PDB file of C-alpha atoms and ligand atoms in Angstrom:
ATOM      1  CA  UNK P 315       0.000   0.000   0.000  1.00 73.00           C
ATOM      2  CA  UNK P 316       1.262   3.029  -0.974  1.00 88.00           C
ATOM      3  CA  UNK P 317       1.040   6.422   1.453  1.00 96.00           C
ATOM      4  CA  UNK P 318       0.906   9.911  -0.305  1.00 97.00           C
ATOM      5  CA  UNK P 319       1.441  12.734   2.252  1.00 97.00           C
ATOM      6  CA  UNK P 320       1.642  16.415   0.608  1.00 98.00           C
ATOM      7  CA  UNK P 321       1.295  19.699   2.439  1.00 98.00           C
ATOM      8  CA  UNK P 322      -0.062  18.462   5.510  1.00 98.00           C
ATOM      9  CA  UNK P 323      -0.595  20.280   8.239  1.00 96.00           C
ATOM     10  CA  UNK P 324      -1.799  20.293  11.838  1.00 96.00           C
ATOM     11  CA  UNK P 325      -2.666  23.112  14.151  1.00 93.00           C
ATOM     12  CA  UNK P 326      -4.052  23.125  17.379  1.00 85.00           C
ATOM     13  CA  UNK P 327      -6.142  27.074  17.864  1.00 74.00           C
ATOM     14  CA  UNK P 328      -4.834  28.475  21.105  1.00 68.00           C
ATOM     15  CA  UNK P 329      -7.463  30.082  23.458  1.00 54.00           C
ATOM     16  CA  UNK P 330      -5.229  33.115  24.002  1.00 59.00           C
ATOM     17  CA  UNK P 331      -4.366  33.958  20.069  1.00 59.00           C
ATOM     18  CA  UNK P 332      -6.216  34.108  17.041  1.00 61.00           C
ATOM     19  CA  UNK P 333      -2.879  33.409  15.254  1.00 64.00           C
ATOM     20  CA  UNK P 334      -2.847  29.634  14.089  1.00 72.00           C
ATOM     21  CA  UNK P 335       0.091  27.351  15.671  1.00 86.00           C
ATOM     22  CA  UNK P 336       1.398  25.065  13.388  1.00 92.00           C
ATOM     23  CA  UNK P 337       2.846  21.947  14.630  1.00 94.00           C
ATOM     24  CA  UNK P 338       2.958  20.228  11.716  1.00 96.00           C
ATOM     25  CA  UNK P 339       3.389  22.308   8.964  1.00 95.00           C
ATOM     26  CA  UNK P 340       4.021  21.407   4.793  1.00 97.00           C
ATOM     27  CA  UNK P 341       4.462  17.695   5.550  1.00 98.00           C
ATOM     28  CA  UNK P 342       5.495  15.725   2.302  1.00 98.00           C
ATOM     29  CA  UNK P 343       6.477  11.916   1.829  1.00 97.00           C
ATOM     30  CA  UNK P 344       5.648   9.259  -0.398  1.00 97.00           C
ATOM     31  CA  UNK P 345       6.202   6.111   0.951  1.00 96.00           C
ATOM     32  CA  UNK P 346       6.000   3.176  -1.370  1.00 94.00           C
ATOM     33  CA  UNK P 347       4.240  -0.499  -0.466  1.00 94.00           C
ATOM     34  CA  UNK P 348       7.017  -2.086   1.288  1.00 94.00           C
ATOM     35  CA  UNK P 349       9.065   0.144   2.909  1.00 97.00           C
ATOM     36  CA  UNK P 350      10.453   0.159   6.018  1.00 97.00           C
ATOM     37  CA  UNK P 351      10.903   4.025   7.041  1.00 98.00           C
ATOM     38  CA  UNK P 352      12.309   5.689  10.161  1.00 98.00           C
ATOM     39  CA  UNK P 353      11.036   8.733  11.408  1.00 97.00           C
ATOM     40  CA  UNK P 354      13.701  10.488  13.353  1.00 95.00           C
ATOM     41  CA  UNK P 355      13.137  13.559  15.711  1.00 90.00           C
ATOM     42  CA  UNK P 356      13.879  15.696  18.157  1.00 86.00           C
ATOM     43  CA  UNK P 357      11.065  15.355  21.621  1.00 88.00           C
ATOM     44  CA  UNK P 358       8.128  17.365  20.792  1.00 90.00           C
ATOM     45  CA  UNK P 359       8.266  18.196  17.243  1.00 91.00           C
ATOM     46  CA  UNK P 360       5.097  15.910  16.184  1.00 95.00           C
ATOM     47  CA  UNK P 361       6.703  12.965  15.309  1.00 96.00           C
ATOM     48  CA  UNK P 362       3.658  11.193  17.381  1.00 96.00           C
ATOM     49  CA  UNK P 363       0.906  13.338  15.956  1.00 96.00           C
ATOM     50  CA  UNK P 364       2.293  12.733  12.703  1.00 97.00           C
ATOM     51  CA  UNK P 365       1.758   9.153  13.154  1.00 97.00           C
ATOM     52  CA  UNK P 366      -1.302   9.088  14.628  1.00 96.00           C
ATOM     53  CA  UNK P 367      -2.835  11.070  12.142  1.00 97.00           C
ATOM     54  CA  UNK P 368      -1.857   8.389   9.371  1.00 97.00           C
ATOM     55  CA  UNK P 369      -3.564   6.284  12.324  1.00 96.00           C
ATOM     56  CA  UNK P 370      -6.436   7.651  11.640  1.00 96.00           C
ATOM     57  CA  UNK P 371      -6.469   8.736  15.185  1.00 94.00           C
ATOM     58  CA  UNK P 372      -6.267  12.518  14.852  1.00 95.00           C
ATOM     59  CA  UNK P 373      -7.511  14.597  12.246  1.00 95.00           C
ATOM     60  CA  UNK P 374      -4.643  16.584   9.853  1.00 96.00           C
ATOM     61  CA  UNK P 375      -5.625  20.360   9.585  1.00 95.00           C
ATOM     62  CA  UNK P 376      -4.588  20.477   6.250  1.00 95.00           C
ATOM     63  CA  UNK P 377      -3.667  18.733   2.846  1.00 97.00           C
ATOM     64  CA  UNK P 378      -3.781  15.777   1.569  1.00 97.00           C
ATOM     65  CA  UNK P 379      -3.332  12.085   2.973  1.00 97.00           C
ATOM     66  CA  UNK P 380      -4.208   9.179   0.943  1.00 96.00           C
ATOM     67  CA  UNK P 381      -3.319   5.137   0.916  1.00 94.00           C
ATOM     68  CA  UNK P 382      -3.809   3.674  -2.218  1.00 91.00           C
ATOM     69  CA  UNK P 383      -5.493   6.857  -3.199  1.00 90.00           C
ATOM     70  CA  UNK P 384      -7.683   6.553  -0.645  1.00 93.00           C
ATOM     71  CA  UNK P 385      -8.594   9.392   1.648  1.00 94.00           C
ATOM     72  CA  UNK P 386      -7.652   8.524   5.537  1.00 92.00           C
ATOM     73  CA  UNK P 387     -10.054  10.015   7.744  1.00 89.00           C
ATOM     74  CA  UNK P 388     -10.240   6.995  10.556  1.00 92.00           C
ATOM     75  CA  UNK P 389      -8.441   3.967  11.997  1.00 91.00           C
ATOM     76  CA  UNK P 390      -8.498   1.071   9.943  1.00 91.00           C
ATOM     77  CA  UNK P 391      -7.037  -2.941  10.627  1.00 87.00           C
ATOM     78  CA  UNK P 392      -4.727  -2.577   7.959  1.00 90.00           C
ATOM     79  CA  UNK P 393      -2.866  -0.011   9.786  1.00 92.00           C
ATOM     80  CA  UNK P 394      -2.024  -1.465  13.138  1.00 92.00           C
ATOM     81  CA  UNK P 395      -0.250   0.924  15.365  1.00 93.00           C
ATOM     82  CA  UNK P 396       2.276   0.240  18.541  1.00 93.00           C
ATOM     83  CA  UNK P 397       1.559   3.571  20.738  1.00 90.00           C
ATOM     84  CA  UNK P 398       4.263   5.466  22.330  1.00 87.00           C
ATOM     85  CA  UNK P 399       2.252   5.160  25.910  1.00 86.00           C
ATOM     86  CA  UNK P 400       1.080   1.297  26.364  1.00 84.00           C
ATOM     87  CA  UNK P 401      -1.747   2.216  28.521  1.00 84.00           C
ATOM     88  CA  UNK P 402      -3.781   4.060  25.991  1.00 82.00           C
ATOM     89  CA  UNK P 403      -4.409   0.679  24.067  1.00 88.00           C
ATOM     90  CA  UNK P 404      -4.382  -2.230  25.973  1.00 94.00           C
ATOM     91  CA  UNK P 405      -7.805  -3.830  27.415  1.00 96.00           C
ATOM     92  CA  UNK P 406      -7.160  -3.730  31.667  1.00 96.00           C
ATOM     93  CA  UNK P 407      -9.880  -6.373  31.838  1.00 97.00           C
ATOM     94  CA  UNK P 408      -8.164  -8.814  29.832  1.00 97.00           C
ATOM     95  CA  UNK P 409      -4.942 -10.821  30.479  1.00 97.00           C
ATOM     96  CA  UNK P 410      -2.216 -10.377  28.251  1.00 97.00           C
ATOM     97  CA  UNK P 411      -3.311 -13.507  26.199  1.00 97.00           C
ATOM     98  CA  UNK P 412      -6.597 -12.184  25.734  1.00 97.00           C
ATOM     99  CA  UNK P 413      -5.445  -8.740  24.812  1.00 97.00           C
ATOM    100  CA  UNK P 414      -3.271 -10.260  22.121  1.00 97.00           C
ATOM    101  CA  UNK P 415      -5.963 -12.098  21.022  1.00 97.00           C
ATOM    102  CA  UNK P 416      -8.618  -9.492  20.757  1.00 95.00           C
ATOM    103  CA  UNK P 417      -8.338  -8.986  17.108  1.00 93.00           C
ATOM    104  CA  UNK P 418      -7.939 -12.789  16.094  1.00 95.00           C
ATOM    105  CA  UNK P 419     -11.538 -12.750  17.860  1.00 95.00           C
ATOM    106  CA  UNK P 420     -12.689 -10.350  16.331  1.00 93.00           C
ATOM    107  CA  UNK P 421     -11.671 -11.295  12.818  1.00 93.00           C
ATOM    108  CA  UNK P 422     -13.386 -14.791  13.881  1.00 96.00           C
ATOM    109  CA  UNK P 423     -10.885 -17.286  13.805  1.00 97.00           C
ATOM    110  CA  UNK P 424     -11.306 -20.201  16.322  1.00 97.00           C
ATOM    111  CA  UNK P 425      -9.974 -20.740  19.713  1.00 97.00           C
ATOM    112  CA  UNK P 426      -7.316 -23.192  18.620  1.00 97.00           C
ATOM    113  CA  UNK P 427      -6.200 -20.955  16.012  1.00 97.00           C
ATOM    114  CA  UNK P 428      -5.843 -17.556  18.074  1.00 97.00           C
ATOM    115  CA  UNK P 429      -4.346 -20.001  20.912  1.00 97.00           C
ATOM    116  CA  UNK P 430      -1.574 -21.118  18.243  1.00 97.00           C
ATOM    117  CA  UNK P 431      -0.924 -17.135  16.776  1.00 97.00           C
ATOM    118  CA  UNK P 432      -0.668 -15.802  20.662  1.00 96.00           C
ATOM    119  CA  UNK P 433       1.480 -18.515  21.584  1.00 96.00           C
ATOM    120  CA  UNK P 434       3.797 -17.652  18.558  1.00 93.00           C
ATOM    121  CA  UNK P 435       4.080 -14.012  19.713  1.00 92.00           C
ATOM    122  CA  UNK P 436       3.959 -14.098  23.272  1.00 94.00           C
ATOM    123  CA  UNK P 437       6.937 -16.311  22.872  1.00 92.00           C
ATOM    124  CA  UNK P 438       8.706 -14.353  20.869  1.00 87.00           C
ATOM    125  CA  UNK P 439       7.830 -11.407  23.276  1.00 88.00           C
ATOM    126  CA  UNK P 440       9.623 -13.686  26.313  1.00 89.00           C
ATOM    127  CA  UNK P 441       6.041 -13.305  28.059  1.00 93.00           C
ATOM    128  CA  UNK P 442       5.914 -16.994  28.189  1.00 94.00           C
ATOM    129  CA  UNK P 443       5.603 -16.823  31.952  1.00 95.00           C
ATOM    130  CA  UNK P 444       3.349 -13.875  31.972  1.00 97.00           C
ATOM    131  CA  UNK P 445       0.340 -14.681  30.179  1.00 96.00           C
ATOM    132  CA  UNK P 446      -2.482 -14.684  32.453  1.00 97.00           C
ATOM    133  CA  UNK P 447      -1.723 -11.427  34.260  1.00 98.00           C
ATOM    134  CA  UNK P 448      -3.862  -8.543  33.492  1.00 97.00           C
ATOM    135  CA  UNK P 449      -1.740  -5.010  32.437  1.00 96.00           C
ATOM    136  CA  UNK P 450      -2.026  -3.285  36.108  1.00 96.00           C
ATOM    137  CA  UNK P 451       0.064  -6.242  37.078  1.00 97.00           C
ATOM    138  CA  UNK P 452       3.074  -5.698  34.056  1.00 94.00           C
ATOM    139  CA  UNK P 453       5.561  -3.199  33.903  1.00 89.00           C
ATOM    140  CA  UNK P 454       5.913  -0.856  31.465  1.00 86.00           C
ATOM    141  CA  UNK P 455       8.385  -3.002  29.141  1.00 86.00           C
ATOM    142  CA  UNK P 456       6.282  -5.393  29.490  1.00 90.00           C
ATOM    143  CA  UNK P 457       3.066  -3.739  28.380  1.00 92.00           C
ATOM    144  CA  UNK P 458       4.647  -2.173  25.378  1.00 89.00           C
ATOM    145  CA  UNK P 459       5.926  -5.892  24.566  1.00 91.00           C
ATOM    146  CA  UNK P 460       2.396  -6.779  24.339  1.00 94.00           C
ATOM    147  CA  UNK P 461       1.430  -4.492  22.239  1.00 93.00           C
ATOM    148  CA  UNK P 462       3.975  -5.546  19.998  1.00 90.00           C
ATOM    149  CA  UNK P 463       2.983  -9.137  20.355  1.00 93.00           C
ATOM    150  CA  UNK P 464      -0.827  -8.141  19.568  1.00 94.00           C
ATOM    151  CA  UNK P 465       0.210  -6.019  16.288  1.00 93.00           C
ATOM    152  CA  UNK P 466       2.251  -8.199  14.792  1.00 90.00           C
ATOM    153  CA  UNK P 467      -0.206 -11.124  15.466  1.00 92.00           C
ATOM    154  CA  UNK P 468      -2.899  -9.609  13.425  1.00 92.00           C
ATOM    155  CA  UNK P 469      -0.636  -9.322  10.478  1.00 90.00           C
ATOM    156  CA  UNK P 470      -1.671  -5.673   9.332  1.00 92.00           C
ATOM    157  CA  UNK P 471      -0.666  -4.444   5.759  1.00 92.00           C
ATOM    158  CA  UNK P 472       0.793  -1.703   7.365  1.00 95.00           C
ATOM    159  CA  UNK P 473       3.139  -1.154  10.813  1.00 95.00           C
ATOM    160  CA  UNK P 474       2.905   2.396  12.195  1.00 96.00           C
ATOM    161  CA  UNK P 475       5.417   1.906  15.578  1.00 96.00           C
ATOM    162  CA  UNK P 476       5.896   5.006  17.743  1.00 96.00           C
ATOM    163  CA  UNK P 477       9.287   4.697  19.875  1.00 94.00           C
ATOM    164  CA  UNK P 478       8.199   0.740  20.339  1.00 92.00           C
ATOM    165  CA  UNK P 479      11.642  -0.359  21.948  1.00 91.00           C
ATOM    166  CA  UNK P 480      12.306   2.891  23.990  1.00 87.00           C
ATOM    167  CA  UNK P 481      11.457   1.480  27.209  1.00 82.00           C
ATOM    168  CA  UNK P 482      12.931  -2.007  26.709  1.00 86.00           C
ATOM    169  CA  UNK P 483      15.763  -3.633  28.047  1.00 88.00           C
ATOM    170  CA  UNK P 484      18.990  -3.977  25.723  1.00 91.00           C
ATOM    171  CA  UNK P 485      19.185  -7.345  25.425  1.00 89.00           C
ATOM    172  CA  UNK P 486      14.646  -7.424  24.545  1.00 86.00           C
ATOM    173  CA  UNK P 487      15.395  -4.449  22.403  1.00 91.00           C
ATOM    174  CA  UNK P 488      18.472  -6.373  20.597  1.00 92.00           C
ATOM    175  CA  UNK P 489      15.804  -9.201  19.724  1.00 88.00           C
ATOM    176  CA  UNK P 490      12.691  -7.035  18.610  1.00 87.00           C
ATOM    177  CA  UNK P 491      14.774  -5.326  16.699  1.00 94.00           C
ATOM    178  CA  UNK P 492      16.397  -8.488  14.670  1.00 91.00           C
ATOM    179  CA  UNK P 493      12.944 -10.140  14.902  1.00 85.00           C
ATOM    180  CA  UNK P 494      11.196  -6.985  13.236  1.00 92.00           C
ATOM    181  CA  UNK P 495      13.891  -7.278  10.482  1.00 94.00           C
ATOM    182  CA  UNK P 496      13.474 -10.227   9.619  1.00 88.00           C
ATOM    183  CA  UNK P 497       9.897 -10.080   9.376  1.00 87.00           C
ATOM    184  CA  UNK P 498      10.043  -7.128   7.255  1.00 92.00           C
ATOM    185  CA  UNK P 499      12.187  -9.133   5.095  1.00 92.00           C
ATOM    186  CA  UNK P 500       9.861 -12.165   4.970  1.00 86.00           C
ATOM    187  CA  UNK P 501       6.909  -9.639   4.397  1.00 86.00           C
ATOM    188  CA  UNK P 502       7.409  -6.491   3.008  1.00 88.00           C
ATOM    189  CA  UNK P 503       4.999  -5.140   5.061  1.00 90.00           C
ATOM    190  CA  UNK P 504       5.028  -1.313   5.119  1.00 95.00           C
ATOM    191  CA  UNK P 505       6.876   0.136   8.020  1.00 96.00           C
ATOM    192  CA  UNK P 506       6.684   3.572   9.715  1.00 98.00           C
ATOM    193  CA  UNK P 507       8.941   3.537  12.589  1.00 98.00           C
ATOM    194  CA  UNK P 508       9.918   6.294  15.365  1.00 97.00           C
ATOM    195  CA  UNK P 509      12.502   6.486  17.089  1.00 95.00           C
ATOM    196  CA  UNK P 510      14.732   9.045  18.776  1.00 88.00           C
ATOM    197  CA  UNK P 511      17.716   6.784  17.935  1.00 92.00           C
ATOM    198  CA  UNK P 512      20.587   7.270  15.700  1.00 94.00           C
ATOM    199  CA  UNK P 513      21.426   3.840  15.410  1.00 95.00           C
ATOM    200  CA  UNK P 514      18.319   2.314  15.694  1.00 96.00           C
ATOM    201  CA  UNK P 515      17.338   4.488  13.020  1.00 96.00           C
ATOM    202  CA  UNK P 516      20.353   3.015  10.475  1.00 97.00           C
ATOM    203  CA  UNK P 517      19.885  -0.740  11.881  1.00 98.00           C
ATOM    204  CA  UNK P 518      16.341  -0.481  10.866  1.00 98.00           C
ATOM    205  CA  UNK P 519      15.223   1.591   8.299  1.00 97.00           C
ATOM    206  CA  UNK P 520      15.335   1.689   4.510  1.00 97.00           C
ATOM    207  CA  UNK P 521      14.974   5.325   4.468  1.00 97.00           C
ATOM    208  CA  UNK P 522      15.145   7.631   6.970  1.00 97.00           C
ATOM    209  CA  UNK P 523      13.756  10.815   7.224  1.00 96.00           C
ATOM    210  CA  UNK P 524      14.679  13.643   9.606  1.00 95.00           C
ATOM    211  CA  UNK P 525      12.045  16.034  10.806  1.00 94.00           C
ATOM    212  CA  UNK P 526      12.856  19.572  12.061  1.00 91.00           C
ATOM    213  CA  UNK P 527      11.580  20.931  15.434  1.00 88.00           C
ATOM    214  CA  UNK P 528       8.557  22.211  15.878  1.00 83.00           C
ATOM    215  CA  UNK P 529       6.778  24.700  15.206  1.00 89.00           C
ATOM    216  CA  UNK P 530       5.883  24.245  11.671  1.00 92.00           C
ATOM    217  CA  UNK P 531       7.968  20.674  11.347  1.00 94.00           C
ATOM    218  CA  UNK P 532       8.616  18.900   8.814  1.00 95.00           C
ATOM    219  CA  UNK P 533      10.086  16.456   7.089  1.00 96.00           C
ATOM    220  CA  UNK P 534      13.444  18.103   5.717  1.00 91.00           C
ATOM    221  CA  UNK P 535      15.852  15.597   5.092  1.00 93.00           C
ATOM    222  CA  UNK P 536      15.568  11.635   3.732  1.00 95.00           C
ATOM    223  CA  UNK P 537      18.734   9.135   3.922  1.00 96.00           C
ATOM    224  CA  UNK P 538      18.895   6.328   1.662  1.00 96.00           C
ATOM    225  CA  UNK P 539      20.302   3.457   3.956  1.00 97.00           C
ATOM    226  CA  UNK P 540      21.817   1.107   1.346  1.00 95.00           C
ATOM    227  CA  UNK P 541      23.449  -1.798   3.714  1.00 96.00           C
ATOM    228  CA  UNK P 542      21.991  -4.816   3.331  1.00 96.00           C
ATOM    229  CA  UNK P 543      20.567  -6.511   6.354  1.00 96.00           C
ATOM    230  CA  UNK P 544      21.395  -7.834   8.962  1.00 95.00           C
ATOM    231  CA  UNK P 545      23.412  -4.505   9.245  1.00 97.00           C
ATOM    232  CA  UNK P 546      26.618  -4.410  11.336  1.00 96.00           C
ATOM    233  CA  UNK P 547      27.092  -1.431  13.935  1.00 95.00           C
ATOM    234  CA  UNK P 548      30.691  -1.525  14.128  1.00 96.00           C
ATOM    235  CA  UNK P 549      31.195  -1.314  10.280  1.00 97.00           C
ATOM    236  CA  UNK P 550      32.931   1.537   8.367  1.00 97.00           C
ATOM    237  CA  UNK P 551      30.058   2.344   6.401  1.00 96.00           C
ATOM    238  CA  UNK P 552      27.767   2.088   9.267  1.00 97.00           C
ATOM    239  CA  UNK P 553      29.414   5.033  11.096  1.00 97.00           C
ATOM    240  CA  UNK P 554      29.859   6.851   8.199  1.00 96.00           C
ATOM    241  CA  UNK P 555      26.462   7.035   7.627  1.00 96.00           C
ATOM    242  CA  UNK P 556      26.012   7.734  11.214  1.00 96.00           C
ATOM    243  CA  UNK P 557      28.076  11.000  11.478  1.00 95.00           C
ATOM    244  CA  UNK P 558      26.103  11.976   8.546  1.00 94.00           C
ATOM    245  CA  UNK P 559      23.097  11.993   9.660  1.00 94.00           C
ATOM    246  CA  UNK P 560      24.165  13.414  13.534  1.00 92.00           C
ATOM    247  CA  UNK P 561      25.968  16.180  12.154  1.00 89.00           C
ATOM    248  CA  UNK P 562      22.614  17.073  10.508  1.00 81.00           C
ATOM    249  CA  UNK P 563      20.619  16.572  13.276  1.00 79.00           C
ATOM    250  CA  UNK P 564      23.222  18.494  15.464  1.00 73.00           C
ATOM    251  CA  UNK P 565      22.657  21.177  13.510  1.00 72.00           C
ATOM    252  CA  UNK P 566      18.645  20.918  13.698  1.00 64.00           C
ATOM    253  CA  UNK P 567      18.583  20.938  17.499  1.00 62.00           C
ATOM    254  CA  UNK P 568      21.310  23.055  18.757  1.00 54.00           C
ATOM    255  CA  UNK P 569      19.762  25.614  20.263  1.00 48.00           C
ATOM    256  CA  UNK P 570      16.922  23.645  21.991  1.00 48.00           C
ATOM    257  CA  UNK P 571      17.163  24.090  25.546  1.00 46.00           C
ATOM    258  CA  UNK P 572      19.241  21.253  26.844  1.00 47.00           C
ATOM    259  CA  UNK P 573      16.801  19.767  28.699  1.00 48.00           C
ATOM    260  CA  UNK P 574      14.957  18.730  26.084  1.00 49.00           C
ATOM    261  CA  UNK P 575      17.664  17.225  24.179  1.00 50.00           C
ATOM    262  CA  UNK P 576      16.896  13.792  23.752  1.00 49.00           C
ATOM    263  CA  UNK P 577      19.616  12.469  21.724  1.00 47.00           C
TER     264      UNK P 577
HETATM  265  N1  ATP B1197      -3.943  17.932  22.039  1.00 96.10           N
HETATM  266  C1  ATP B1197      -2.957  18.823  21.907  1.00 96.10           C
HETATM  267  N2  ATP B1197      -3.201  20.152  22.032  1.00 96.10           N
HETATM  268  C2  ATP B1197      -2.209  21.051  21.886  1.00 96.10           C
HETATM  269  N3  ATP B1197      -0.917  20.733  21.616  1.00 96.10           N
HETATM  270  C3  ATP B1197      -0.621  19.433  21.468  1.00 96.10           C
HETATM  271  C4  ATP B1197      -1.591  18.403  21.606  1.00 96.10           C
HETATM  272  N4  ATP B1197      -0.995  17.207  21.413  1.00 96.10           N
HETATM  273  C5  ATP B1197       0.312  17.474  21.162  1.00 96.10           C
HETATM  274  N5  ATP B1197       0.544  18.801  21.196  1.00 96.10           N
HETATM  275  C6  ATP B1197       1.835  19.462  20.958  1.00 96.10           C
HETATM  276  O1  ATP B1197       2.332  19.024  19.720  1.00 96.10           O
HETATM  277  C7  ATP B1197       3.740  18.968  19.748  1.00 96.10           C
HETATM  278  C8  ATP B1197       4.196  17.648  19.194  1.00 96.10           C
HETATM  279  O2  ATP B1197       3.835  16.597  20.081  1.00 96.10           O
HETATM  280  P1  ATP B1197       4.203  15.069  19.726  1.00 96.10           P
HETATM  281  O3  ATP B1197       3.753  14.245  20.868  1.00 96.10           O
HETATM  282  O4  ATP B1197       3.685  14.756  18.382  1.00 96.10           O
HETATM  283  O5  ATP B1197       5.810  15.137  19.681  1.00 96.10           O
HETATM  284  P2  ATP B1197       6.879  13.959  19.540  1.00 96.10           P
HETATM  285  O6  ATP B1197       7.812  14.345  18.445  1.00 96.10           O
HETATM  286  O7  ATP B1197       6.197  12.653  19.418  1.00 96.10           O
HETATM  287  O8  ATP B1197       7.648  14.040  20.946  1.00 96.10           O
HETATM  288  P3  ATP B1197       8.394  12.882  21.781  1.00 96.10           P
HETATM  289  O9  ATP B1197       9.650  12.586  21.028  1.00 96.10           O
HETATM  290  O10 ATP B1197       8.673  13.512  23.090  1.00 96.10           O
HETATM  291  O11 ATP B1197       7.479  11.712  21.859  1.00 96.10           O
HETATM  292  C9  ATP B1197       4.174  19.250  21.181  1.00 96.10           C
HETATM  293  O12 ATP B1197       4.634  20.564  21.250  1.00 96.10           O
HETATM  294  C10 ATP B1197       2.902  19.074  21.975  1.00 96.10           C
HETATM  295  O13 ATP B1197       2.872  19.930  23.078  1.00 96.10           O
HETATM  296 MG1   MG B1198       6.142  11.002  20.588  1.00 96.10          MG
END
């Protein structure tokens, strides 16, 4: 599925002015069916809004947003999103099992069947030992790991992931990330990825694509990543590539307070 994003804009009318503050302003990409893209950022310019709005969770102010020409106006199964906050999607009165297989219900496939998907994921997840408890009882790692689990058990056309692996262990992050790779490569599903990560962004992506800060973001520079997978950190053209893009994105944030520097 292809995306089409041109000129898109988001505001949010503030009580005090009549002036119009753009968060997102002249947003352009077009993502093809099959790409795995990384949307880097510095905290706060609407990386998340961004995302949800190709959700279909919050409405764009402006321009135009289509999938396969198709006008996106509300949340759909083919786009399955991980959210940056766990809590906001995850069911407290079901058990993690239950939560992951919410959508397998829902799409009507048996009890054996959703048993056999969950089982898959949660494994893969390393909830093994973890799924009957309900989300109050899970820490946050662990609640964003079941998101993950439920996404990518309901097989969407496209992933929409916002910061999925930023509260994650190393070692869990070092396997989500390999295990999203690969099934990228066995898929081709279309990928929109956030992260605030350098080299999560270069591991990952296919393209990457920097956005300013906000107001009036952006997306103002793209990076063709053209290592083949499974990509090696400590190689040359790795950290080439890396000091590209950080000297860019040094230049981008360097006189945001401090405090907000995230990367
Ligand atoms: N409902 C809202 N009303 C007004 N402003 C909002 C609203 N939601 C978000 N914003 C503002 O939009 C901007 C972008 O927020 P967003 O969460 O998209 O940033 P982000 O790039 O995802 O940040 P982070 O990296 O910290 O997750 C912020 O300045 C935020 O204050
Ligand atoms: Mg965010």
């Amino acid at each position: 599925m292809s995306i089409i994003i041109k000129n898109l804009g988001k505001t949010y009318d503030t009580l005090e002015s009549e002036d119009k503050n753009y968060i997102l302003k002249d947003v352009n990409l077009t993502l093809n069916k099959g790409e795995f893209f990384i949307l880097l950022g510095p905290s706060g310019c609407g990386k998340s809004t961004l995302l949800n709005i190709i959700g279909g969770f919050i409405e764009k102010s402006e321009g135009i947003l289509t999938i396969d020409k198709r006008e996106i106006y509300k949340p759909s199964r083919e786009r399955a999103m991980v959210f940056q906050h766990p809590d906001a999607s995850l069911f407290p009165w079901l058990n993690v099992r239950e939560n992951i297989e919410f959508g397998l219900k829902m799409k009507g496939l048996t009890k054996e069947e959703r048993n056999e998907i969950s089982d898959k994921y949660i494994k893969l997840v390393g909830l093994d030992m973890h799924r009957e408890k309900y989300p109050s009882e899970l820490s946050g790692g662990m609640k964003q790991r079941v998101q993950i689990a439920r996404v990518l058990s309901n097989d969407p056309e496209i992933l929409l992931m916002d910061e999925p692996f930023g509260a994650l262990d190393a070692q869990t992050r070092g396997i989500l990330q390999r295990e999203l790779v690969r099934i990228w490569l066995e898929t081709k599903k279309t990928i929109i990825f956030i992260t605030h990560d350098i080299q999560e962004a270069i591991l990952l992506g296919e393209r990457i694509g920097v956005m300013s800060k906000s107001p009036n973001a952006s997306i103002y520079k793209t990076y063709d990543v053209k290592l083949p997978h499974y990509r090696d950190v400590s190689s040359k053209e790795f950290n080439e590539l890396y000091r590209r893009v950080q000297s860019n994105f040094d230049k981008e944030v360097k006189w945001i307070d401090s405090s907000e520097l995230v990367i």
